[in-house]
Protein backbone atom coordinates (compact mmCIF):
# COMPACT_ATOMS: atom_id res chain seq x y z
CA UNK A 1 0.00 0.00 0.00
CA UNK A 2 1.47 3.32 -1.05
CA UNK A 3 0.30 6.75 0.11
CA UNK A 4 -0.66 7.63 -3.45
CA UNK A 5 -3.32 4.92 -3.41
CA UNK A 6 -5.10 6.54 -0.46
CA UNK A 7 -7.71 9.22 -1.09
CA UNK A 8 -7.07 12.68 0.41
CA UNK A 9 -5.48 12.99 3.90
CA UNK A 10 -2.53 14.94 2.49
CA UNK A 11 -1.64 16.59 5.82
CA UNK A 12 -1.60 13.26 7.68
CA UNK A 13 0.54 11.61 5.00
CA UNK A 14 3.04 14.44 5.18
CA UNK A 15 3.14 14.32 8.96
CA UNK A 16 3.76 10.56 8.91
CA UNK A 17 6.57 10.82 6.36
CA UNK A 18 8.16 13.69 8.26
CA UNK A 19 8.23 11.62 11.43
CA UNK A 20 10.24 8.96 9.58
CA UNK A 21 12.58 11.35 7.79
CA UNK A 22 13.22 13.38 10.94
CA UNK A 23 13.83 10.21 12.88
CA UNK A 24 11.16 10.70 15.51
CA UNK A 25 8.90 7.70 15.08
CA UNK A 26 6.93 7.16 18.25
CA UNK A 27 6.84 3.46 19.08
CA UNK A 28 3.14 3.25 19.97
CA UNK A 29 0.65 5.23 17.90
CA UNK A 30 -3.11 5.23 17.70
CA UNK A 31 -4.65 6.03 14.31
CA UNK A 32 -8.13 7.17 15.19
CA UNK A 33 -10.54 7.74 12.31
CA UNK A 34 -14.14 6.95 11.42
CA UNK A 35 -15.00 4.07 9.08
CA UNK A 36 -14.15 4.87 5.47
CA UNK A 37 -11.53 7.51 6.32
CA UNK A 38 -8.67 5.25 5.27
CA UNK A 39 -7.00 4.87 8.67
CA UNK A 40 -6.05 1.21 8.20
CA UNK A 41 -4.66 1.87 4.72
CA UNK A 42 -2.66 4.83 6.12
CA UNK A 43 -1.15 2.63 8.83
CA UNK A 44 -0.07 0.04 6.26
CA UNK A 45 1.33 2.72 3.90
CA UNK A 46 3.21 4.27 6.83
CA UNK A 47 4.77 0.94 7.79
CA UNK A 48 5.69 0.29 4.16
CA UNK A 49 7.31 3.73 3.95
CA UNK A 50 9.27 3.12 7.12
CA UNK A 51 10.61 -0.15 5.78
CA UNK A 52 11.18 1.00 2.15
CA UNK A 53 14.79 0.74 0.95
CA UNK A 54 14.51 3.68 -1.44
CA UNK A 55 12.21 6.24 0.18
CA UNK A 56 11.02 9.02 -2.11
CA UNK A 57 10.08 12.47 -0.81
CA UNK A 58 6.39 11.83 -1.53
CA UNK A 59 6.00 8.09 -1.00
CA UNK A 60 7.61 4.68 -0.68
CA UNK A 61 9.27 3.49 -3.90
CA UNK A 62 6.85 0.63 -4.55
CA UNK A 63 9.49 -1.54 -6.24
CA UNK A 64 12.21 -2.44 -3.73
CA UNK A 65 12.23 -5.87 -2.20
CA UNK A 66 10.62 -4.61 1.00
CA UNK A 67 7.84 -2.75 -0.85
CA UNK A 68 7.07 -5.79 -2.98
CA UNK A 69 6.64 -7.92 0.12
CA UNK A 70 4.55 -5.19 1.71
CA UNK A 71 2.20 -5.00 -1.29
CA UNK A 72 1.29 -8.63 -0.65
CA UNK A 73 1.29 -8.11 3.15
CA UNK A 74 3.94 -10.83 3.29
CA UNK A 75 6.88 -8.97 4.83
CA UNK A 76 8.38 -11.01 7.70
CA UNK A 77 8.55 -7.90 9.90
CA UNK A 78 4.94 -6.89 9.33
CA UNK A 79 2.38 -8.40 11.68
CA UNK A 80 -1.35 -7.92 11.98
CA UNK A 81 -3.81 -8.38 14.73
CA UNK A 82 -7.59 -7.94 14.25
CA UNK A 83 -10.92 -9.07 15.64
CA UNK A 84 -12.00 -12.52 14.49
CA UNK A 85 -14.65 -15.04 15.31
CA UNK A 86 -12.86 -17.73 17.26
CA UNK A 87 -14.04 -21.26 16.60
CA UNK A 88 -11.47 -22.70 19.03
CA UNK A 89 -10.07 -21.01 22.09
CA UNK A 90 -6.51 -21.10 20.79
CA UNK A 91 -7.43 -19.48 17.45
CA UNK A 92 -5.41 -16.31 16.82
CA UNK A 93 -5.16 -13.79 13.99
CA UNK A 94 -2.64 -16.11 12.36
CA UNK A 95 -5.42 -18.69 11.88
CA UNK A 96 -7.12 -16.21 9.52
CA UNK A 97 -4.11 -14.53 7.91
CA UNK A 98 -4.89 -15.80 4.40
CA UNK A 99 -8.41 -14.33 4.52
CA UNK A 100 -6.98 -11.14 6.02
CA UNK A 101 -4.53 -10.61 3.16
CA UNK A 102 -7.21 -11.30 0.62
CA UNK A 103 -9.71 -8.96 2.32
CA UNK A 104 -7.31 -6.03 2.76
CA UNK A 105 -5.84 -6.26 -0.73
CA UNK A 106 -9.34 -6.26 -2.24
CA UNK A 107 -10.71 -3.66 0.24
CA UNK A 108 -8.08 -1.30 1.69
CA UNK A 109 -11.09 0.60 3.11
CA UNK A 110 -12.06 -2.47 5.07
CA UNK A 111 -14.99 -2.43 7.51
CA UNK A 112 -15.91 -5.02 10.10
CA UNK A 113 -18.94 -5.93 7.96
CA UNK A 114 -16.81 -6.69 4.93
CA UNK A 115 -14.31 -8.58 7.08
CA UNK A 116 -17.14 -10.64 8.54
CA UNK A 117 -18.10 -11.76 5.03
CA UNK A 118 -14.58 -13.07 4.48
CA UNK A 119 -14.80 -15.07 7.67
CA UNK A 120 -18.21 -16.47 6.93
CA UNK A 121 -19.36 -15.76 10.48
CA UNK A 122 -22.70 -14.00 10.15
CA UNK A 123 -23.96 -13.98 13.74
CA UNK A 124 -20.90 -14.46 15.89
CA UNK A 125 -19.37 -11.80 18.11
CA UNK A 126 -16.01 -10.48 16.92
CA UNK A 127 -13.28 -10.36 19.52
CA UNK A 128 -9.52 -10.15 20.12
CA UNK A 129 -8.94 -12.90 22.66
CA UNK A 130 -6.28 -13.61 25.24
CA UNK A 131 -4.57 -16.19 23.00
CA UNK A 132 -4.14 -13.38 20.47
CA UNK A 133 -2.68 -11.02 23.11
CA UNK A 134 -0.10 -13.65 24.01
CA UNK A 135 0.66 -14.09 20.33
CA UNK A 136 1.22 -10.33 19.97
CA UNK A 137 3.66 -10.31 22.90
CA UNK A 138 5.49 -13.24 21.36
CA UNK A 139 5.72 -11.64 17.91
CA UNK A 140 6.94 -8.33 19.30
CA UNK A 141 9.63 -9.91 21.43
CA UNK A 142 11.45 -11.24 18.35
CA UNK A 143 14.14 -9.17 16.65
CA UNK A 144 13.34 -7.77 13.18
CA UNK A 145 14.37 -10.17 10.40
CA UNK A 146 15.01 -7.94 7.42
CA UNK A 147 14.06 -4.34 8.22
CA UNK A 148 15.25 -1.93 10.84
CA UNK A 149 11.76 -1.95 12.29
CA UNK A 150 9.28 -4.62 13.19
CA UNK A 151 5.69 -3.42 12.92
CA UNK A 152 2.49 -4.71 14.44
CA UNK A 153 -0.74 -3.19 13.18
CA UNK A 154 -3.65 -3.86 15.51
CA UNK A 155 -6.96 -3.13 13.80
CA UNK A 156 -9.91 -2.23 16.02
CA UNK A 157 -8.49 -2.34 19.56
CA UNK A 158 -12.12 -1.66 20.59
CA UNK A 159 -12.50 -5.42 20.44
CA UNK A 160 -9.80 -6.11 23.01
CA UNK A 161 -11.41 -7.20 26.24
CA UNK A 162 -9.82 -6.49 29.61
CA UNK A 163 -7.27 -9.01 28.41
CA UNK A 164 -5.83 -6.14 26.41
CA UNK A 165 -4.14 -5.04 29.62
CA UNK A 166 -1.74 -7.92 29.03
CA UNK A 167 -0.29 -5.72 26.27
CA UNK A 168 0.49 -2.73 28.49
CA UNK A 169 3.99 -3.77 29.36
CA UNK A 170 4.98 -4.27 25.76
CA UNK A 171 3.50 -0.90 24.80
CA UNK A 172 5.31 0.83 27.62
CA UNK A 173 8.65 -0.94 27.40
CA UNK A 174 8.92 -2.14 23.82
CA UNK A 175 11.86 -3.95 22.31
CA UNK A 176 14.07 -1.53 20.39
CA UNK A 177 12.91 -0.81 16.84
CA UNK A 178 9.42 -2.06 17.41
CA UNK A 179 6.42 -0.12 16.16
CA UNK A 180 2.97 -0.72 17.50
CA UNK A 181 0.18 0.87 15.40
CA UNK A 182 -3.38 0.72 16.66
CA UNK A 183 -6.13 1.58 14.20
CA UNK A 184 -9.41 2.48 15.87
CA UNK A 185 -12.78 4.05 15.14
CA UNK A 186 -14.26 4.81 18.57
CA UNK A 187 -12.09 6.43 21.18
CA UNK A 188 -14.70 5.77 23.90
CA UNK A 189 -14.47 2.02 23.47
CA UNK A 190 -10.73 1.70 23.87
CA UNK A 191 -9.22 0.67 27.20
CA UNK A 192 -8.06 3.86 28.91
CA UNK A 193 -4.87 2.19 29.99
CA UNK A 194 -3.98 1.69 26.31
CA UNK A 195 -5.19 5.10 25.20
CA UNK A 196 -2.94 6.88 27.69
CA UNK A 197 0.15 5.04 26.45
CA UNK A 198 -0.15 5.82 22.74
CA UNK A 199 0.45 8.85 20.58
CA UNK A 200 -2.86 9.90 19.04
CA UNK A 201 -3.15 10.58 15.31
CA UNK A 202 -6.64 11.81 14.44
CA UNK A 203 -7.80 11.04 10.93
CA UNK A 204 -10.80 13.02 9.71
CA UNK A 205 -13.57 11.74 7.42
CA UNK A 206 -13.13 12.55 3.77
CA UNK A 207 -14.77 15.62 2.30
CA UNK A 208 -17.70 15.46 -0.10
CA UNK A 209 -15.56 16.54 -3.06
CA UNK A 210 -12.79 14.05 -2.28
CA UNK A 211 -15.26 11.16 -2.40
CA UNK A 212 -17.03 12.53 -5.47
CA UNK A 213 -13.84 13.14 -7.48
CA UNK A 214 -12.51 9.72 -6.58
CA UNK A 215 -15.67 8.04 -7.88
CA UNK A 216 -15.46 10.03 -11.12
CA UNK A 217 -11.73 9.48 -11.68
CA UNK A 218 -11.26 5.90 -10.54
CA UNK A 219 -14.67 4.40 -11.14
CA UNK A 220 -15.82 6.27 -14.25
CA UNK A 221 -18.97 7.54 -12.60
CA UNK A 222 -20.87 10.46 -14.11
CA UNK A 223 -20.76 13.69 -12.10
CA UNK A 224 -24.41 13.23 -11.10
CA UNK A 225 -24.08 9.62 -9.98
CA UNK A 226 -20.87 10.37 -8.09
CA UNK A 227 -22.45 13.41 -6.44
CA UNK A 228 -25.41 11.36 -5.24
CA UNK A 229 -23.24 8.62 -3.73
CA UNK A 230 -20.75 11.08 -2.24
CA UNK A 231 -23.61 12.88 -0.60
CA UNK A 232 -25.17 9.71 0.83
CA UNK A 233 -21.85 8.35 2.03
CA UNK A 234 -21.16 11.29 4.35
CA UNK A 235 -17.40 11.06 3.84
CA UNK A 236 -17.30 7.29 4.36
CA UNK A 237 -15.50 5.82 1.35
CA UNK A 238 -16.21 2.25 2.46
CA UNK A 239 -19.93 2.97 2.18
CA UNK A 240 -19.50 4.87 -1.07
CA UNK A 241 -17.74 1.90 -2.68
CA UNK A 242 -20.47 -0.47 -1.52
CA UNK A 243 -23.12 1.85 -2.93
CA UNK A 244 -21.32 1.89 -6.27
CA UNK A 245 -22.32 -1.71 -6.69
CA UNK A 246 -25.92 -1.04 -5.85
CA UNK A 247 -28.74 0.77 -7.50
CA UNK A 248 -29.08 3.90 -5.39
CA UNK A 249 -31.38 5.53 -7.93
CA UNK A 250 -33.96 2.84 -7.21
CA UNK A 251 -33.99 3.86 -3.55
CA UNK A 252 -35.75 7.12 -4.23
CA UNK A 253 -38.80 5.58 -5.85
CA UNK A 254 -38.91 2.79 -3.31
CA UNK A 255 -38.70 5.19 -0.38
CA UNK A 256 -41.34 7.57 -1.70
CA UNK A 257 -43.67 4.66 -2.52
CA UNK A 258 -43.24 3.44 1.03
CA UNK A 259 -44.10 6.83 2.56
CA UNK A 260 -47.10 7.09 0.25
CA UNK A 261 -48.44 3.71 1.37
CA UNK A 262 -47.91 4.68 5.00
CA UNK A 263 -49.57 8.06 4.54
CA UNK A 264 -52.55 6.33 2.91
CA UNK A 265 -52.58 3.77 5.76
CA UNK A 266 -52.87 1.05 3.13
CA UNK A 267 -52.41 -1.99 5.34
CA UNK A 268 -52.98 -4.63 2.67
CA UNK A 269 -50.50 -3.11 0.25
CA UNK A 270 -47.91 -2.54 2.96
CA UNK A 271 -47.52 -6.27 3.64
CA UNK A 272 -46.21 -7.24 0.18
CA UNK A 273 -44.09 -4.09 0.20
CA UNK A 274 -42.52 -5.13 3.49
CA UNK A 275 -41.79 -8.55 1.96
CA UNK A 276 -39.98 -6.86 -0.88
CA UNK A 277 -37.83 -4.83 1.55
CA UNK A 278 -37.15 -7.92 3.65
CA UNK A 279 -35.72 -9.72 0.61
CA UNK A 280 -33.29 -6.95 -0.34
CA UNK A 281 -30.40 -8.24 1.75
CA UNK A 282 -28.72 -6.53 4.66
CA UNK A 283 -26.34 -4.16 2.88
CA UNK A 284 -29.06 -2.98 0.55
CA UNK A 285 -31.47 -2.45 3.43
CA UNK A 286 -28.90 -0.40 5.30
CA UNK A 287 -28.25 1.80 2.28
CA UNK A 288 -31.94 2.14 1.58
CA UNK A 289 -32.54 3.31 5.15
CA UNK A 290 -29.59 5.64 4.95
CA UNK A 291 -31.04 7.05 1.76
CA UNK A 292 -34.33 7.58 3.61
CA UNK A 293 -32.59 9.46 6.42
CA UNK A 294 -30.79 11.78 3.97
CA UNK A 295 -33.94 12.38 1.95
CA UNK A 296 -35.88 13.31 5.08
CA UNK A 297 -33.03 15.61 6.12
CA UNK A 298 -33.33 17.40 2.78
CA UNK A 299 -37.10 17.77 3.35
CA UNK A 300 -36.35 19.34 6.74
CA UNK A 301 -33.97 21.82 5.14
CA UNK A 302 -36.70 22.81 2.67
CA UNK A 303 -39.24 23.21 5.48
CA UNK A 304 -36.79 25.30 7.47
CA UNK A 305 -36.36 27.63 4.49
CA UNK A 306 -32.81 26.51 3.80
CA UNK A 307 -33.52 25.30 0.26
CA UNK A 308 -30.17 26.68 -0.89
CA UNK A 309 -28.42 23.92 1.10
CA UNK A 310 -30.41 21.12 -0.53
CA UNK A 311 -28.40 18.67 -2.64
CA UNK A 312 -30.98 16.70 -4.63
CA UNK A 313 -31.35 15.89 -8.33
CA UNK A 314 -34.31 17.72 -9.96
CA UNK A 315 -36.88 14.94 -9.79
CA UNK A 316 -36.12 14.11 -6.18
CA UNK A 317 -36.27 17.78 -5.28
CA UNK A 318 -39.76 17.97 -6.74
CA UNK A 319 -40.90 15.02 -4.59
CA UNK A 320 -39.25 16.55 -1.53
CA UNK A 321 -41.17 19.78 -2.12
CA UNK A 322 -44.43 17.84 -2.27
CA UNK A 323 -43.52 16.01 0.92
CA UNK A 324 -43.29 19.31 2.76
CA UNK A 325 -47.06 19.73 2.23
CA UNK A 326 -47.92 16.57 4.14
CA UNK A 327 -45.27 16.60 6.84
CA UNK A 328 -43.93 19.07 9.41
CA UNK A 329 -40.48 19.19 11.00
CA UNK A 330 -41.30 17.20 14.19
CA UNK A 331 -42.88 14.48 12.05
CA UNK A 332 -39.85 14.40 9.78
CA UNK A 333 -37.54 14.13 12.77
CA UNK A 334 -39.63 11.31 14.22
CA UNK A 335 -39.53 9.37 10.94
CA UNK A 336 -35.81 9.90 10.70
CA UNK A 337 -35.35 8.57 14.24
CA UNK A 338 -37.38 5.46 13.35
CA UNK A 339 -35.24 4.87 10.26
CA UNK A 340 -32.05 5.24 12.29
CA UNK A 341 -33.36 2.77 14.83
CA UNK A 342 -34.22 0.31 12.07
CA UNK A 343 -30.73 0.70 10.59
CA UNK A 344 -29.27 -0.15 14.00
CA UNK A 345 -31.35 -3.33 14.22
CA UNK A 346 -30.63 -4.39 10.62
CA UNK A 347 -26.95 -4.16 11.45
CA UNK A 348 -27.55 -6.52 14.36
CA UNK A 349 -29.40 -9.07 12.24
CA UNK A 350 -32.96 -8.53 13.50
CA UNK A 351 -35.68 -10.31 11.53
CA UNK A 352 -36.21 -7.96 8.57
CA UNK A 353 -39.90 -8.75 8.06
CA UNK A 354 -40.85 -7.92 11.62
CA UNK A 355 -38.55 -4.92 11.60
CA UNK A 356 -39.90 -3.33 8.41
CA UNK A 357 -43.50 -4.05 9.36
CA UNK A 358 -42.93 -2.41 12.72
CA UNK A 359 -41.27 0.68 11.28
CA UNK A 360 -44.09 0.94 8.69
CA UNK A 361 -46.64 1.01 11.51
CA UNK A 362 -44.61 3.69 13.29
CA UNK A 363 -44.48 5.79 10.13
CA UNK A 364 -48.26 5.41 9.68
CA UNK A 365 -48.75 6.71 13.21
CA UNK A 366 -46.45 9.64 12.58
CA UNK A 367 -47.57 10.59 9.06
CA UNK A 368 -51.23 9.66 9.02
CA UNK A 369 -52.27 10.04 12.65
CA UNK A 370 -49.76 12.74 13.47
CA UNK A 371 -48.61 11.17 16.72
CA UNK A 372 -44.98 11.69 17.58
CA UNK A 373 -43.33 8.99 19.68
CA UNK A 374 -42.07 10.27 23.04
CA UNK A 375 -40.06 7.41 24.43
CA UNK A 376 -42.59 4.61 24.45
CA UNK A 377 -45.59 6.94 24.84
CA UNK A 378 -47.54 8.33 21.93
CA UNK A 379 -48.87 11.81 22.50
CA UNK A 380 -51.40 13.20 20.00
CA UNK A 381 -50.11 16.25 18.23
ZN1 LIG B 1 10.49 0.59 -1.47
XYZ file of C-alpha atoms and ligand atoms in Angstrom:
382
model
C 0.000 0.000 0.000
C 1.467 3.325 -1.052
C 0.296 6.746 0.112
C -0.656 7.632 -3.447
C -3.319 4.918 -3.406
C -5.098 6.539 -0.464
C -7.710 9.216 -1.086
C -7.067 12.678 0.406
C -5.484 12.991 3.899
C -2.532 14.942 2.492
C -1.642 16.587 5.824
C -1.604 13.263 7.677
C 0.537 11.611 5.000
C 3.042 14.441 5.183
C 3.139 14.318 8.963
C 3.763 10.561 8.915
C 6.567 10.821 6.355
C 8.157 13.691 8.258
C 8.232 11.624 11.431
C 10.236 8.961 9.576
C 12.585 11.353 7.791
C 13.216 13.383 10.943
C 13.833 10.210 12.877
C 11.163 10.702 15.508
C 8.901 7.704 15.081
C 6.928 7.156 18.251
C 6.839 3.456 19.083
C 3.138 3.248 19.973
C 0.647 5.226 17.899
C -3.114 5.227 17.700
C -4.648 6.026 14.310
C -8.130 7.168 15.192
C -10.536 7.742 12.312
C -14.137 6.946 11.420
C -15.002 4.073 9.077
C -14.152 4.865 5.473
C -11.535 7.510 6.324
C -8.673 5.252 5.268
C -6.998 4.870 8.668
C -6.049 1.210 8.197
C -4.656 1.875 4.719
C -2.661 4.826 6.122
C -1.154 2.634 8.832
C -0.071 0.042 6.258
C 1.330 2.719 3.900
C 3.214 4.271 6.834
C 4.767 0.935 7.789
C 5.686 0.292 4.163
C 7.308 3.728 3.945
C 9.274 3.116 7.117
C 10.608 -0.154 5.780
C 11.178 0.997 2.150
C 14.788 0.740 0.954
C 14.505 3.676 -1.443
C 12.211 6.244 0.185
C 11.017 9.024 -2.108
C 10.085 12.470 -0.808
C 6.385 11.826 -1.527
C 5.996 8.088 -0.998
C 7.615 4.683 -0.683
C 9.273 3.493 -3.900
C 6.855 0.626 -4.546
C 9.490 -1.535 -6.243
C 12.206 -2.436 -3.728
C 12.229 -5.872 -2.201
C 10.622 -4.608 1.001
C 7.840 -2.746 -0.852
C 7.068 -5.791 -2.978
C 6.637 -7.925 0.121
C 4.550 -5.187 1.709
C 2.198 -5.001 -1.288
C 1.290 -8.630 -0.647
C 1.285 -8.113 3.147
C 3.937 -10.831 3.285
C 6.876 -8.974 4.833
C 8.380 -11.015 7.699
C 8.553 -7.895 9.902
C 4.937 -6.890 9.326
C 2.381 -8.400 11.685
C -1.347 -7.924 11.980
C -3.814 -8.382 14.729
C -7.586 -7.937 14.255
C -10.917 -9.072 15.637
C -11.996 -12.518 14.494
C -14.647 -15.040 15.311
C -12.861 -17.732 17.256
C -14.037 -21.259 16.597
C -11.471 -22.698 19.029
C -10.070 -21.006 22.094
C -6.506 -21.098 20.788
C -7.431 -19.476 17.449
C -5.415 -16.311 16.817
C -5.156 -13.786 13.988
C -2.643 -16.115 12.356
C -5.416 -18.689 11.877
C -7.117 -16.208 9.524
C -4.110 -14.530 7.913
C -4.886 -15.798 4.400
C -8.412 -14.334 4.524
C -6.976 -11.137 6.017
C -4.528 -10.607 3.158
C -7.213 -11.305 0.616
C -9.712 -8.959 2.315
C -7.307 -6.034 2.757
C -5.836 -6.263 -0.734
C -9.344 -6.261 -2.244
C -10.706 -3.658 0.236
C -8.081 -1.300 1.686
C -11.092 0.600 3.105
C -12.064 -2.470 5.072
C -14.992 -2.425 7.507
C -15.908 -5.021 10.095
C -18.943 -5.933 7.964
C -16.810 -6.692 4.926
C -14.308 -8.582 7.080
C -17.138 -10.644 8.544
C -18.103 -11.756 5.029
C -14.581 -13.069 4.476
C -14.798 -15.074 7.674
C -18.208 -16.472 6.927
C -19.356 -15.759 10.475
C -22.699 -14.000 10.147
C -23.961 -13.976 13.739
C -20.903 -14.464 15.889
C -19.374 -11.800 18.106
C -16.012 -10.475 16.921
C -13.279 -10.364 19.516
C -9.521 -10.150 20.121
C -8.939 -12.903 22.656
C -6.282 -13.615 25.242
C -4.572 -16.187 22.998
C -4.139 -13.376 20.472
C -2.684 -11.016 23.109
C -0.098 -13.646 24.012
C 0.664 -14.093 20.328
C 1.224 -10.327 19.973
C 3.665 -10.314 22.896
C 5.494 -13.239 21.358
C 5.715 -11.644 17.914
C 6.936 -8.330 19.303
C 9.626 -9.905 21.431
C 11.446 -11.237 18.348
C 14.143 -9.173 16.651
C 13.343 -7.770 13.183
C 14.366 -10.170 10.405
C 15.014 -7.936 7.423
C 14.057 -4.339 8.223
C 15.253 -1.934 10.837
C 11.757 -1.948 12.286
C 9.285 -4.618 13.195
C 5.685 -3.417 12.921
C 2.493 -4.708 14.441
C -0.745 -3.193 13.180
C -3.649 -3.862 15.505
C -6.955 -3.133 13.797
C -9.913 -2.229 16.023
C -8.493 -2.343 19.560
C -12.123 -1.659 20.590
C -12.495 -5.423 20.439
C -9.800 -6.114 23.007
C -11.409 -7.203 26.238
C -9.817 -6.489 29.605
C -7.271 -9.015 28.409
C -5.831 -6.143 26.406
C -4.141 -5.035 29.622
C -1.741 -7.916 29.029
C -0.285 -5.717 26.270
C 0.491 -2.733 28.491
C 3.990 -3.771 29.364
C 4.980 -4.272 25.761
C 3.497 -0.900 24.798
C 5.314 0.825 27.624
C 8.649 -0.939 27.395
C 8.922 -2.141 23.825
C 11.856 -3.948 22.309
C 14.075 -1.527 20.390
C 12.907 -0.806 16.837
C 9.419 -2.056 17.414
C 6.423 -0.121 16.164
C 2.967 -0.716 17.503
C 0.182 0.873 15.400
C -3.375 0.719 16.660
C -6.127 1.583 14.197
C -9.407 2.483 15.866
C -12.781 4.050 15.136
C -14.256 4.809 18.570
C -12.089 6.425 21.184
C -14.704 5.767 23.902
C -14.472 2.022 23.468
C -10.726 1.697 23.872
C -9.224 0.669 27.197
C -8.059 3.859 28.907
C -4.872 2.191 29.987
C -3.979 1.688 26.315
C -5.186 5.102 25.200
C -2.942 6.878 27.688
C 0.148 5.041 26.445
C -0.147 5.822 22.737
C 0.448 8.852 20.582
C -2.863 9.900 19.037
C -3.155 10.578 15.312
C -6.643 11.808 14.438
C -7.800 11.039 10.934
C -10.805 13.022 9.710
C -13.575 11.738 7.417
C -13.131 12.547 3.771
C -14.770 15.618 2.302
C -17.702 15.462 -0.099
C -15.561 16.545 -3.061
C -12.790 14.053 -2.281
C -15.258 11.159 -2.405
C -17.031 12.531 -5.474
C -13.838 13.137 -7.482
C -12.506 9.720 -6.579
C -15.666 8.039 -7.884
C -15.459 10.026 -11.119
C -11.733 9.483 -11.683
C -11.260 5.899 -10.540
C -14.669 4.398 -11.140
C -15.822 6.271 -14.252
C -18.971 7.538 -12.603
C -20.869 10.458 -14.113
C -20.760 13.694 -12.104
C -24.411 13.226 -11.102
C -24.082 9.620 -9.978
C -20.874 10.366 -8.092
C -22.451 13.409 -6.437
C -25.409 11.359 -5.240
C -23.243 8.616 -3.730
C -20.751 11.077 -2.240
C -23.608 12.878 -0.604
C -25.171 9.708 0.834
C -21.849 8.346 2.034
C -21.156 11.293 4.353
C -17.400 11.057 3.837
C -17.296 7.287 4.359
C -15.495 5.823 1.353
C -16.210 2.247 2.463
C -19.929 2.966 2.178
C -19.496 4.869 -1.065
C -17.738 1.904 -2.682
C -20.474 -0.475 -1.522
C -23.118 1.855 -2.926
C -21.319 1.894 -6.271
C -22.319 -1.706 -6.694
C -25.923 -1.043 -5.854
C -28.738 0.768 -7.501
C -29.085 3.903 -5.390
C -31.379 5.533 -7.933
C -33.960 2.845 -7.213
C -33.994 3.855 -3.549
C -35.752 7.125 -4.227
C -38.803 5.578 -5.852
C -38.907 2.787 -3.309
C -38.697 5.188 -0.383
C -41.336 7.572 -1.695
C -43.673 4.658 -2.524
C -43.244 3.444 1.031
C -44.102 6.831 2.559
C -47.105 7.090 0.251
C -48.440 3.707 1.374
C -47.913 4.679 4.995
C -49.572 8.061 4.538
C -52.553 6.327 2.908
C -52.581 3.767 5.757
C -52.868 1.054 3.126
C -52.408 -1.994 5.340
C -52.976 -4.628 2.668
C -50.497 -3.111 0.254
C -47.912 -2.544 2.956
C -47.517 -6.269 3.637
C -46.208 -7.241 0.176
C -44.092 -4.086 0.204
C -42.517 -5.130 3.495
C -41.791 -8.547 1.961
C -39.984 -6.857 -0.881
C -37.831 -4.834 1.546
C -37.151 -7.922 3.647
C -35.721 -9.719 0.609
C -33.288 -6.945 -0.344
C -30.396 -8.241 1.751
C -28.722 -6.527 4.657
C -26.337 -4.156 2.885
C -29.065 -2.976 0.548
C -31.471 -2.453 3.430
C -28.898 -0.403 5.304
C -28.253 1.796 2.281
C -31.945 2.136 1.581
C -32.537 3.308 5.153
C -29.593 5.643 4.951
C -31.036 7.052 1.760
C -34.328 7.582 3.607
C -32.592 9.464 6.416
C -30.789 11.783 3.967
C -33.939 12.379 1.952
C -35.878 13.315 5.082
C -33.025 15.605 6.122
C -33.334 17.397 2.777
C -37.097 17.771 3.347
C -36.351 19.341 6.739
C -33.970 21.821 5.137
C -36.699 22.811 2.673
C -39.240 23.212 5.478
C -36.787 25.301 7.468
C -36.357 27.631 4.488
C -32.810 26.505 3.801
C -33.520 25.297 0.258
C -30.166 26.676 -0.891
C -28.424 23.915 1.102
C -30.407 21.118 -0.533
C -28.403 18.673 -2.638
C -30.980 16.702 -4.630
C -31.354 15.892 -8.332
C -34.310 17.722 -9.961
C -36.875 14.939 -9.794
C -36.124 14.112 -6.183
C -36.269 17.783 -5.282
C -39.758 17.974 -6.735
C -40.897 15.020 -4.592
C -39.249 16.554 -1.531
C -41.170 19.777 -2.117
C -44.430 17.842 -2.271
C -43.516 16.008 0.923
C -43.293 19.308 2.762
C -47.064 19.728 2.226
C -47.918 16.573 4.141
C -45.267 16.600 6.839
C -43.929 19.071 9.411
C -40.475 19.188 11.004
C -41.300 17.204 14.193
C -42.884 14.476 12.048
C -39.849 14.400 9.779
C -37.542 14.126 12.772
C -39.633 11.308 14.224
C -39.531 9.372 10.938
C -35.812 9.905 10.697
C -35.348 8.569 14.241
C -37.383 5.455 13.351
C -35.240 4.872 10.262
C -32.051 5.237 12.289
C -33.355 2.772 14.828
C -34.216 0.314 12.067
C -30.729 0.703 10.590
C -29.266 -0.147 13.996
C -31.349 -3.327 14.219
C -30.625 -4.388 10.624
C -26.955 -4.161 11.453
C -27.553 -6.518 14.356
C -29.405 -9.066 12.243
C -32.957 -8.525 13.500
C -35.676 -10.313 11.525
C -36.207 -7.956 8.567
C -39.901 -8.748 8.058
C -40.846 -7.918 11.621
C -38.553 -4.917 11.597
C -39.901 -3.328 8.415
C -43.497 -4.053 9.362
C -42.932 -2.408 12.716
C -41.274 0.682 11.279
C -44.085 0.939 8.692
C -46.641 1.010 11.509
C -44.614 3.687 13.288
C -44.480 5.791 10.132
C -48.261 5.406 9.677
C -48.745 6.710 13.208
C -46.447 9.639 12.576
C -47.570 10.593 9.064
C -51.231 9.661 9.019
C -52.275 10.039 12.646
C -49.755 12.744 13.471
C -48.610 11.169 16.717
C -44.982 11.687 17.582
C -43.327 8.987 19.681
C -42.066 10.270 23.041
C -40.065 7.414 24.430
C -42.591 4.609 24.447
C -45.585 6.938 24.836
C -47.537 8.334 21.932
C -48.871 11.807 22.496
C -51.399 13.201 20.005
C -50.113 16.253 18.231
Zn 10.493 0.592 -1.474
